[in-house]
Short mmCIF file of C-alpha atoms and ligand atoms in Angstrom, two decimals:
data_model
loop_
_atom_site.label_atom_id
_atom_site.label_comp_id
_atom_site.label_asym_id
_atom_site.label_seq_id
_atom_site.Cartn_x
_atom_site.Cartn_y
_atom_site.Cartn_z
CA MET A 447 -13.21 2.37 7.23
CA THR A 448 -10.62 0.22 5.52
CA LEU A 449 -10.46 -0.49 1.70
CA ARG A 450 -12.09 -3.74 2.22
CA GLU A 451 -15.00 -2.57 4.16
CA GLN A 452 -15.42 0.19 1.55
CA ILE A 453 -15.47 -2.25 -1.38
CA LEU A 454 -17.77 -4.91 0.67
CA THR A 455 -20.22 -1.89 1.21
CA SER A 456 -20.19 -0.94 -2.24
CA ILE A 457 -20.72 -4.21 -3.79
CA ALA A 458 -23.52 -4.97 -1.25
CA ARG A 459 -25.24 -1.56 -2.36
CA ASN A 460 -24.40 -1.64 -6.05
CA GLY A 461 -23.43 -5.25 -6.87
CA PRO A 462 -20.03 -6.77 -8.09
CA ILE A 463 -17.50 -4.57 -9.51
CA SER A 464 -15.27 -5.19 -12.49
CA VAL A 465 -11.70 -6.69 -11.88
CA SER A 466 -10.05 -3.65 -13.46
CA ASP A 467 -12.10 -1.14 -11.05
CA TYR A 468 -11.03 -3.40 -8.21
CA MET A 469 -7.30 -3.21 -9.26
CA HIS A 470 -7.78 0.69 -9.66
CA LEU A 471 -9.10 1.04 -6.28
CA CYS A 472 -6.44 -1.13 -4.72
CA LEU A 473 -3.67 0.52 -6.35
CA HIS A 474 -4.91 4.23 -6.62
CA ASP A 475 -7.75 5.02 -4.25
CA ALA A 476 -6.57 8.41 -3.01
CA ASN A 477 -6.91 7.16 0.75
CA TYR A 478 -6.30 3.72 0.92
CA GLY A 479 -4.64 2.58 -2.60
CA TYR A 480 -1.44 0.94 -2.35
CA TYR A 481 0.47 3.23 -4.52
CA ALA A 482 -1.29 6.31 -3.11
CA ASN A 483 -0.75 5.37 0.49
CA HIS A 484 2.37 3.31 1.20
CA PRO A 485 4.32 1.82 -1.64
CA ALA A 486 7.41 -0.01 -0.49
CA LEU A 487 9.88 -0.89 -2.96
CA GLY A 488 13.15 -2.87 -2.08
CA ALA A 489 14.47 -5.62 0.06
CA ASN A 490 12.45 -4.50 3.30
CA GLY A 491 9.48 -3.59 1.39
CA ASP A 492 6.97 -5.58 -0.86
CA PHE A 493 8.74 -6.23 -4.01
CA ILE A 494 11.98 -5.99 -5.78
CA THR A 495 12.64 -4.60 -9.40
CA ALA A 496 15.35 -5.10 -11.69
CA PRO A 497 16.91 -1.73 -11.03
CA LEU A 498 17.08 -2.55 -7.17
CA VAL A 499 18.80 -5.89 -8.06
CA SER A 500 21.75 -3.91 -9.11
CA GLN A 501 22.77 -0.77 -10.82
CA MET A 502 24.02 -2.31 -13.83
CA PHE A 503 20.40 -2.29 -15.20
CA GLY A 504 19.95 1.49 -14.94
CA GLU A 505 23.78 1.67 -16.58
CA MET A 506 22.55 -0.35 -19.61
CA LEU A 507 19.18 1.72 -20.06
CA GLY A 508 21.56 4.72 -19.96
CA VAL A 509 23.81 3.30 -22.61
CA TRP A 510 20.71 2.70 -24.86
CA THR A 511 19.54 6.08 -24.03
CA ILE A 512 22.86 7.86 -25.29
CA ALA A 513 22.92 5.76 -28.29
CA VAL A 514 19.41 6.85 -29.11
CA TRP A 515 20.32 10.07 -28.59
CA TRP A 516 23.15 9.59 -31.12
CA GLY A 517 20.94 8.32 -33.47
CA LEU A 518 18.57 11.26 -33.46
CA GLY A 519 21.77 13.34 -34.36
CA ARG A 520 22.52 14.81 -30.80
CA PRO A 521 19.70 17.02 -30.46
CA ALA A 522 20.39 20.05 -28.33
CA ARG A 523 17.25 19.37 -26.29
CA VAL A 524 15.78 16.18 -25.61
CA ARG A 525 13.17 14.95 -23.38
CA LEU A 526 14.01 11.84 -20.97
CA VAL A 527 10.84 10.54 -19.90
CA GLU A 528 10.17 7.68 -17.30
CA LEU A 529 6.77 5.95 -16.70
CA GLY A 530 6.43 4.91 -13.08
CA PRO A 531 10.03 5.63 -11.77
CA GLY A 532 9.24 4.00 -8.51
CA ASP A 533 11.79 5.32 -5.87
CA GLY A 534 13.82 6.92 -8.59
CA THR A 535 16.61 4.36 -8.73
CA LEU A 536 16.64 3.66 -12.15
CA MET A 537 16.65 7.28 -13.46
CA SER A 538 19.47 7.89 -10.79
CA ASP A 539 21.55 5.14 -12.14
CA MET A 540 20.94 6.20 -15.95
CA LEU A 541 21.93 9.79 -15.21
CA ARG A 542 24.94 8.62 -13.38
CA SER A 543 26.11 6.52 -16.43
CA ALA A 544 25.53 9.23 -18.66
CA ARG A 545 28.00 11.54 -17.04
CA ALA A 546 30.12 9.82 -19.65
CA ALA A 547 28.24 11.96 -22.27
CA PRO A 548 28.15 15.50 -20.41
CA GLU A 549 26.55 17.05 -23.73
CA PHE A 550 23.57 14.64 -23.31
CA LEU A 551 23.22 15.66 -19.72
CA ASP A 552 22.97 19.11 -20.72
CA ALA A 553 20.44 18.42 -23.60
CA ALA A 554 18.25 16.43 -21.13
CA GLU A 555 15.20 17.45 -19.58
CA VAL A 556 13.80 14.58 -17.33
CA TRP A 557 9.90 14.18 -17.13
CA LEU A 558 8.38 11.69 -14.69
CA VAL A 559 5.24 10.30 -15.30
CA GLU A 560 3.80 9.41 -11.67
CA THR A 561 0.68 9.45 -9.74
CA SER A 562 1.71 8.24 -6.43
CA THR A 563 2.58 11.30 -4.00
CA PRO A 564 4.91 9.19 -1.79
CA LEU A 565 6.89 7.84 -4.86
CA ARG A 566 7.00 11.48 -6.37
CA SER A 567 8.97 12.53 -3.06
CA ALA A 568 11.10 9.67 -3.03
CA GLN A 569 12.14 10.51 -6.73
CA ALA A 570 12.78 14.03 -5.63
CA ASN A 571 14.95 13.17 -2.72
CA LEU A 572 17.17 10.98 -5.18
CA LEU A 573 17.31 12.97 -8.00
CA SER A 574 19.10 16.21 -8.52
CA HIS A 575 19.01 16.79 -12.23
CA LYS A 576 17.79 19.88 -13.80
CA PRO A 577 15.23 20.52 -15.34
CA LEU A 578 13.25 17.85 -13.82
CA GLU A 579 9.21 17.73 -14.31
CA TRP A 580 6.53 15.77 -12.86
CA VAL A 581 3.14 14.86 -14.75
CA GLY A 582 0.25 12.53 -13.90
CA ALA A 583 -0.21 11.20 -17.45
CA ILE A 584 1.68 10.42 -20.68
CA GLY A 585 -0.58 12.92 -22.51
CA ASP A 586 0.81 15.70 -20.50
CA ILE A 587 4.11 15.40 -22.27
CA PRO A 588 4.27 17.72 -24.96
CA SER A 589 5.66 16.44 -28.24
CA ASP A 590 7.69 19.73 -29.58
CA GLU A 591 11.17 18.33 -28.66
CA PRO A 592 12.54 14.71 -29.26
CA ILE A 593 11.80 12.13 -26.81
CA ILE A 594 13.65 9.05 -25.35
CA MET A 595 11.08 7.13 -22.90
CA ILE A 596 11.94 4.30 -20.74
CA ALA A 597 9.48 2.20 -18.44
CA ASN A 598 10.22 -0.72 -16.14
CA GLU A 599 7.26 -2.57 -14.49
CA PHE A 600 4.84 -0.01 -15.23
CA LEU A 601 2.66 -1.82 -17.65
CA ASP A 602 1.97 -4.78 -15.36
CA CYS A 603 0.15 -2.34 -13.14
CA LEU A 604 -2.53 -1.35 -15.78
CA PRO A 605 -6.07 -2.33 -14.87
CA VAL A 606 -7.41 -5.48 -16.71
CA GLU A 607 -10.68 -6.72 -17.26
CA GLN A 608 -11.40 -10.65 -16.95
CA TRP A 609 -13.90 -12.73 -18.92
CA VAL A 610 -14.76 -16.16 -19.08
CA ARG A 611 -16.16 -18.63 -21.59
CA ARG A 612 -19.29 -20.56 -20.33
CA GLY A 613 -21.40 -22.63 -22.53
CA GLY A 614 -20.51 -20.66 -25.62
CA GLU A 615 -20.77 -17.41 -24.11
CA MET A 616 -18.32 -14.77 -22.89
CA LEU A 617 -19.24 -13.38 -19.33
CA PRO A 618 -17.42 -10.83 -17.08
CA ARG A 619 -15.73 -12.29 -14.16
CA ARG A 620 -16.37 -9.85 -11.40
CA ILE A 621 -15.73 -9.20 -7.76
CA GLY A 622 -18.61 -9.79 -5.60
CA LEU A 623 -19.56 -11.44 -2.35
CA ASP A 624 -19.70 -15.13 -1.29
CA GLU A 625 -22.35 -16.81 1.19
CA SER A 626 -20.35 -15.63 4.26
CA GLY A 627 -20.20 -12.03 2.77
CA GLU A 628 -16.56 -12.44 2.01
CA LEU A 629 -14.76 -10.74 -1.37
CA ALA A 630 -14.92 -13.45 -4.25
CA PHE A 631 -14.87 -13.57 -8.04
CA VAL A 632 -18.42 -14.14 -9.34
CA VAL A 633 -19.30 -15.23 -12.80
CA ASP A 634 -23.03 -14.62 -13.50
CA SER A 635 -25.01 -12.53 -15.95
CA ARG A 636 -26.80 -11.20 -13.00
CA GLY A 637 -23.56 -11.13 -10.93
CA SER A 638 -24.93 -13.01 -8.02
CA LYS A 639 -23.67 -16.31 -8.02
CA LYS A 640 -20.02 -17.41 -6.49
CA ASP A 641 -17.70 -18.32 -9.26
CA GLY A 642 -17.11 -22.13 -8.89
CA HIS A 643 -13.98 -22.88 -10.89
CA GLU A 644 -15.64 -25.98 -12.05
CA GLU A 645 -18.26 -23.89 -14.13
CA TYR A 646 -15.66 -22.96 -16.97
CA ASP A 647 -12.02 -23.68 -17.52
CA LEU A 648 -10.86 -20.39 -19.29
CA VAL A 649 -10.22 -17.09 -18.22
CA ILE A 650 -9.31 -14.30 -20.74
CA GLU A 651 -7.69 -10.86 -19.89
CA HIS A 652 -8.06 -7.60 -21.59
CA SER A 653 -6.55 -4.37 -20.73
CA ALA A 654 -8.27 -1.06 -22.05
CA SER A 655 -5.67 1.00 -20.10
CA LEU A 656 -2.80 -1.07 -21.75
CA GLU A 657 -4.12 -0.49 -25.07
CA ARG A 658 -4.43 3.12 -24.39
CA ILE A 659 -1.02 3.61 -23.23
CA GLY A 660 0.29 1.92 -26.26
CA ARG A 661 -1.36 3.98 -28.68
CA GLU A 662 -0.56 7.27 -26.86
CA ALA A 663 3.26 6.07 -26.50
CA GLY A 664 3.02 5.26 -30.15
CA GLN A 665 1.54 8.51 -30.90
CA LEU A 666 4.12 10.67 -28.69
CA ILE A 667 7.06 9.04 -30.39
CA ARG A 668 5.70 9.54 -34.07
CA ASP A 669 4.68 13.26 -33.08
CA ALA A 670 7.95 14.10 -31.13
CA GLN A 671 10.43 11.59 -32.85
CA GLY A 672 12.46 9.18 -30.60
CA ALA A 673 12.13 6.08 -29.25
CA ALA A 674 10.90 4.31 -26.08
CA VAL A 675 11.78 1.12 -24.25
CA PHE A 676 9.16 -0.94 -22.14
CA ILE A 677 10.60 -3.64 -19.82
CA ASP A 678 7.85 -5.98 -17.98
CA TYR A 679 7.04 -9.48 -17.47
CA GLY A 680 4.55 -11.51 -19.86
CA PRO A 681 4.80 -14.05 -22.73
CA SER A 682 5.68 -12.96 -26.13
CA VAL A 683 2.60 -14.61 -27.65
CA LYS A 684 -0.77 -14.09 -25.97
CA GLY A 685 -1.56 -16.23 -23.08
CA ILE A 686 -4.63 -17.38 -21.68
CA GLY A 687 -5.64 -17.48 -18.25
CA ASP A 688 -5.77 -15.56 -14.77
CA THR A 689 -2.58 -13.65 -14.36
CA LEU A 690 -3.61 -11.26 -11.39
CA GLN A 691 -1.54 -11.71 -8.44
CA ALA A 692 -0.81 -9.87 -5.21
CA ILE A 693 2.68 -9.58 -3.65
CA LYS A 694 3.18 -8.38 -0.08
CA GLN A 695 6.40 -8.45 1.82
CA HIS A 696 7.91 -10.36 -1.18
CA LYS A 697 5.23 -13.17 -0.75
CA LYS A 698 2.48 -13.92 -3.40
CA GLU A 699 -1.10 -14.01 -1.90
CA GLY A 700 -4.55 -14.13 -3.08
CA PRO A 701 -5.60 -11.01 -5.11
CA LEU A 702 -8.68 -10.41 -2.73
CA VAL A 703 -6.89 -10.96 0.57
CA SER A 704 -5.72 -7.66 1.63
CA PRO A 705 -6.98 -4.90 -0.91
CA GLY A 706 -4.80 -1.83 -0.88
CA GLU A 707 -2.16 -3.44 1.28
CA ALA A 708 -0.37 -5.49 -1.46
CA ASP A 709 0.83 -4.73 -4.80
CA LEU A 710 -1.41 -6.05 -7.79
CA THR A 711 -0.16 -6.91 -10.94
CA VAL A 712 -0.85 -8.80 -14.35
CA HIS A 713 1.41 -10.42 -16.95
CA VAL A 714 1.57 -7.77 -19.73
CA ASP A 715 0.02 -8.81 -23.04
CA PHE A 716 3.04 -7.49 -25.11
CA PRO A 717 1.62 -8.28 -28.66
CA ARG A 718 -1.63 -6.41 -27.87
CA PHE A 719 0.63 -3.50 -26.31
CA VAL A 720 2.96 -3.53 -29.50
CA GLU A 721 -0.06 -3.29 -31.77
CA ALA A 722 -1.49 -0.38 -30.28
CA ALA A 723 1.73 1.33 -30.33
CA ARG A 724 2.02 0.68 -34.16
CA LYS A 725 -1.88 1.91 -34.51
CA GLY A 726 -0.52 5.12 -32.82
CA GLY A 727 2.13 5.55 -35.66
CA ALA A 728 5.45 4.36 -34.14
CA CYS A 729 7.56 1.48 -35.50
CA THR A 730 8.25 -1.22 -33.41
CA ALA A 731 11.24 -3.73 -33.01
CA PRO A 732 10.81 -7.25 -32.39
CA LEU A 733 10.27 -8.16 -28.94
CA GLU A 734 13.14 -9.56 -27.22
CA THR A 735 13.89 -11.02 -23.82
CA GLN A 736 15.61 -8.90 -21.06
CA GLY A 737 18.57 -11.33 -20.84
CA ALA A 738 19.38 -10.93 -24.63
CA PHE A 739 18.54 -7.09 -24.36
CA LEU A 740 21.09 -6.32 -21.54
CA VAL A 741 23.86 -8.77 -22.98
CA ARG A 742 23.30 -7.10 -26.25
CA LEU A 743 24.02 -3.71 -24.66
CA GLY A 744 27.33 -5.08 -22.73
CA ILE A 745 26.04 -5.78 -19.27
CA GLU A 746 28.81 -8.77 -19.23
CA ALA A 747 31.64 -6.33 -19.78
CA ARG A 748 30.28 -3.98 -17.37
CA ALA A 749 30.06 -6.96 -14.72
CA SER A 750 33.52 -7.65 -15.38
CA ALA A 751 34.70 -3.92 -14.96
CA LEU A 752 32.89 -3.94 -11.76
CA ARG A 753 34.19 -7.16 -10.52
CA THR A 754 37.96 -5.63 -11.09
CA SER A 755 37.38 -2.62 -9.29
CA ASN A 756 35.33 -4.22 -6.54
CA PRO A 757 37.13 -7.64 -5.90
CA ASP A 758 35.51 -8.02 -2.61
CA ARG A 759 32.17 -7.73 -4.12
CA ALA A 760 32.78 -10.24 -7.09
CA GLY A 761 30.51 -12.77 -6.01
CA LEU A 762 27.63 -10.65 -5.38
CA ILE A 763 28.17 -8.78 -8.71
CA ASP A 764 27.94 -12.32 -10.28
CA ARG A 765 24.73 -13.12 -8.50
CA GLN A 766 23.32 -9.75 -9.69
CA LEU A 767 24.25 -10.40 -13.13
CA HIS A 768 22.67 -13.88 -13.18
CA ARG A 769 19.45 -12.72 -11.67
CA LEU A 770 19.30 -10.01 -14.49
CA VAL A 771 19.94 -12.26 -17.63
CA ASN A 772 19.71 -15.87 -16.62
CA ARG A 773 16.94 -17.62 -18.33
CA ALA A 774 15.57 -19.34 -15.07
CA GLN A 775 15.60 -16.07 -13.36
CA MET A 776 14.26 -12.55 -14.99
CA GLY A 777 16.36 -12.94 -18.19
CA GLU A 778 13.31 -14.84 -19.83
CA LEU A 779 10.22 -13.96 -18.30
CA PHE A 780 10.97 -10.35 -18.92
CA LYS A 781 10.48 -9.01 -22.07
CA VAL A 782 11.70 -5.83 -24.00
CA ALA A 783 9.33 -3.81 -26.32
CA CYS A 784 10.93 -0.96 -28.22
CA LEU A 785 9.23 1.73 -30.26
CA HIS A 786 10.58 4.25 -32.36
CA SER A 787 9.90 6.95 -35.04
CA ALA A 788 10.43 6.22 -38.60
CA GLY A 789 14.16 6.48 -39.90
CA LEU A 790 15.38 6.21 -36.53
CA ARG A 791 17.92 3.07 -36.08
CA LEU A 792 17.92 1.66 -32.71
CA PRO A 793 21.04 0.63 -30.71
N1 LIG B 1647 9.83 1.55 -12.50
C1 LIG B 1647 10.34 1.09 -11.14
C2 LIG B 1647 8.93 1.05 -10.21
C3 LIG B 1647 8.07 -0.03 -10.62
S1 LIG B 1647 6.49 -0.03 -9.55
C4 LIG B 1647 11.35 0.29 -11.11
O1 LIG B 1647 11.43 -0.51 -11.66
O2 LIG B 1647 11.78 0.04 -9.48
C5 LIG B 1647 5.48 0.85 -10.63
C6 LIG B 1647 5.42 2.33 -10.83
O3 LIG B 1647 4.29 2.92 -11.60
C7 LIG B 1647 5.32 3.09 -9.52
O4 LIG B 1647 6.06 4.48 -9.63
C8 LIG B 1647 3.70 3.67 -9.54
O5 LIG B 1647 3.45 4.71 -8.55
C9 LIG B 1647 3.70 3.84 -10.80
N2 LIG B 1647 2.38 3.61 -11.38
C10 LIG B 1647 1.69 2.66 -11.30
N3 LIG B 1647 0.23 3.16 -12.15
C11 LIG B 1647 0.57 4.35 -12.72
C12 LIG B 1647 -0.32 5.01 -13.56
N4 LIG B 1647 -1.61 4.60 -13.92
N5 LIG B 1647 0.26 6.24 -13.97
C13 LIG B 1647 1.35 6.73 -13.63
N6 LIG B 1647 1.94 5.91 -12.72
C14 LIG B 1647 1.79 4.77 -12.29
#
């Protein structure tokens, strides 16, 4: 049975499922979920992320990390935590750039929060740092040592609920069956009618998981001391609309087209995330764009150093830099949210 058949059977038996349950099944179902089963990052896979565009991205996060460690007073033990490390490239680039600060490498315990078994093995193959630990959730990270936490394109896979407004009423938008028995979005109090887009003009998303992660990250940073940086795509003021999208082999497709075969994401509601982190007890810095953040950390100087030492690759390095920081590329759509403990000055 495929995941599609499993979902069709479950809907036929028990009625429509919520968008968040659908996302969870598609991404994490133990047998058929995208991440549990066959996640494929990179040029030959389904999607590409900033660390896979260029090593400069991880190097800049390495610079940020070491500056935070200095700000913490160079503690002898520090937990370097990454949420959703993918194939491990980001952490590997960060640790390589941290060789400039050997006392930091001696102090750092690396903790990876990862649910995907195939990605855990990819990370294990790439990373030789010791000590290195894997856990399944942010709540599994102890708070008895300072923490420096990073997460790139992690928040966008957290499931959302969708609602629509119709005739003054908010109704859940769910996934049910159309007349021909195929998966379709449905909006109906009884959950039986196909959702014709003409019936409403507004989809509102809300993610309980995003708020929970924000709160937990905020609490951890408050209790352990330290800082966290979350990078993802999304508007800096809450937008309205359906942002659920699927991507497979670098092409967008409808989110109901191939359950479990494609990566499913949403735009991150940063204002809500930051508010949850603050409620959890962390201080938060103003949201910044990825472009501004990377330029502030010195990515342009790093690019020119790389160009000088690799003249044959100068054009490529320029294109990579442009992709990461230019407003028309990732520079503006991607946002950076920093959390920190009281009294810590961020780089
Ligand atoms: N940060 C990487 C990979 C992004 S893909 C990069 O920038 O290239 C998303 C990552 O988050 C994957 O490693 C995926 O397995 C992980 N992930 C998704 N949902 C998760 C969850 N609920 N808990 C832990 N990890 C999760």
